[in-house]
Structure formats: C-alpha cells, structure tokens
Amino acid sequence: MEQNIQKTALPNGLTVVTEQMNYLRSVSIGIWARCGSRHEPLEQSGISHFIEHMLFKGTQHRSTQD
C-alpha cells in the first residue's frame, strides 16, 4: 500500500502533516504542540498543567463541551 504523506509549513509557523487514504471514508485529526512544561519560564511554572486541567475538567462557568 502506497503512503501519500505531505508535510506543510504554514506562514504562522504551524506544521501540518497529512496523509491521504482514498480507501477510507472518514477523517482523523491529531494535534501536537511544541509547548508545555519543558518550555515554561520559571515564573510560569505549572501553567501548562493548569491549562490542561481546565480543558478536560471544565470550570464553574465553562463545561468541558464549551
């Protein structure tokens, strides 16, 4: 089976990797970001972990579906 993988760099610096699979009738999306605790300055230590919890737990005013 032949793979059709393309890597594209967008003007905003985002890298997009796509693979066309003509035998499938669906779409799958994965997102990987070059950020997180390893890139945090000392004064922001823990902010990535906090944001992670905000996204999957929600808040009093925002559900996980918002």
Coordinates of C-alpha atoms in Angstrom, one line a residue:
M1 CA 0.0 0.0 0.0
E2 CA 1.4 3.4 -1.0
Q3 CA 1.6 6.2 1.5
N4 CA 0.8 9.7 0.5
I5 CA 2.2 11.8 3.4
Q6 CA 2.8 15.5 3.0
K7 CA 4.4 18.0 5.4
T8 CA 3.4 21.7 5.0
A9 CA 4.7 24.7 7.0
L10 CA 2.1 27.4 7.3
P11 CA 3.1 31.2 7.4
N12 CA 2.2 31.3 11.2
G13 CA 4.9 28.6 11.9
L14 CA 2.4 25.7 12.3
T15 CA 3.5 22.5 10.7
V16 CA 0.7 20.3 9.2
V17 CA 1.2 16.7 8.3
T18 CA -1.4 15.0 6.2
E19 CA -1.9 11.5 4.8
Q20 CA -4.5 10.8 2.1
M21 CA -6.1 7.4 2.3
N22 CA -8.5 7.0 -0.5
Y23 CA -9.8 3.7 0.8
L24 CA -11.2 5.3 3.9
R25 CA -14.4 7.3 4.2
S26 CA -13.5 9.2 7.4
V27 CA -11.2 11.9 8.8
S28 CA -9.0 11.7 11.8
I29 CA -7.2 14.7 13.3
G30 CA -4.3 14.8 15.9
I31 CA -2.7 17.9 17.3
W32 CA 0.7 18.0 18.8
A33 CA 2.0 21.3 20.1
R34 CA 5.7 22.2 20.8
C35 CA 4.8 23.7 24.1
G36 CA 4.3 22.7 27.7
S37 CA 6.2 22.4 30.9
R38 CA 9.5 22.0 29.3
H39 CA 9.1 25.4 27.6
E40 CA 7.8 27.3 30.6
P41 CA 9.9 30.1 32.2
L42 CA 10.4 29.6 36.0
E43 CA 7.8 32.3 36.9
Q44 CA 5.1 30.5 34.9
S45 CA 6.0 27.0 36.2
G46 CA 2.8 24.8 36.2
I47 CA 0.7 26.9 33.8
S48 CA 0.6 24.2 31.2
H49 CA -0.6 21.6 33.7
F50 CA -3.3 24.1 34.9
I51 CA -4.5 24.7 31.3
E52 CA -4.6 21.0 30.7
H53 CA -7.0 20.6 33.6
M54 CA -9.1 23.5 32.5
L55 CA -9.6 21.8 29.1
F56 CA -10.6 18.4 30.3
K57 CA -12.3 19.2 33.7
G58 CA -14.1 22.5 32.8
T59 CA -14.8 25.3 35.3
Q60 CA -17.9 26.6 37.2
H61 CA -18.8 28.7 34.2
R62 CA -17.5 26.6 31.3
S63 CA -18.3 22.9 30.8
T64 CA -15.9 20.5 29.0
Q65 CA -18.2 20.8 26.0
D66 CA -17.9 24.6 25.7

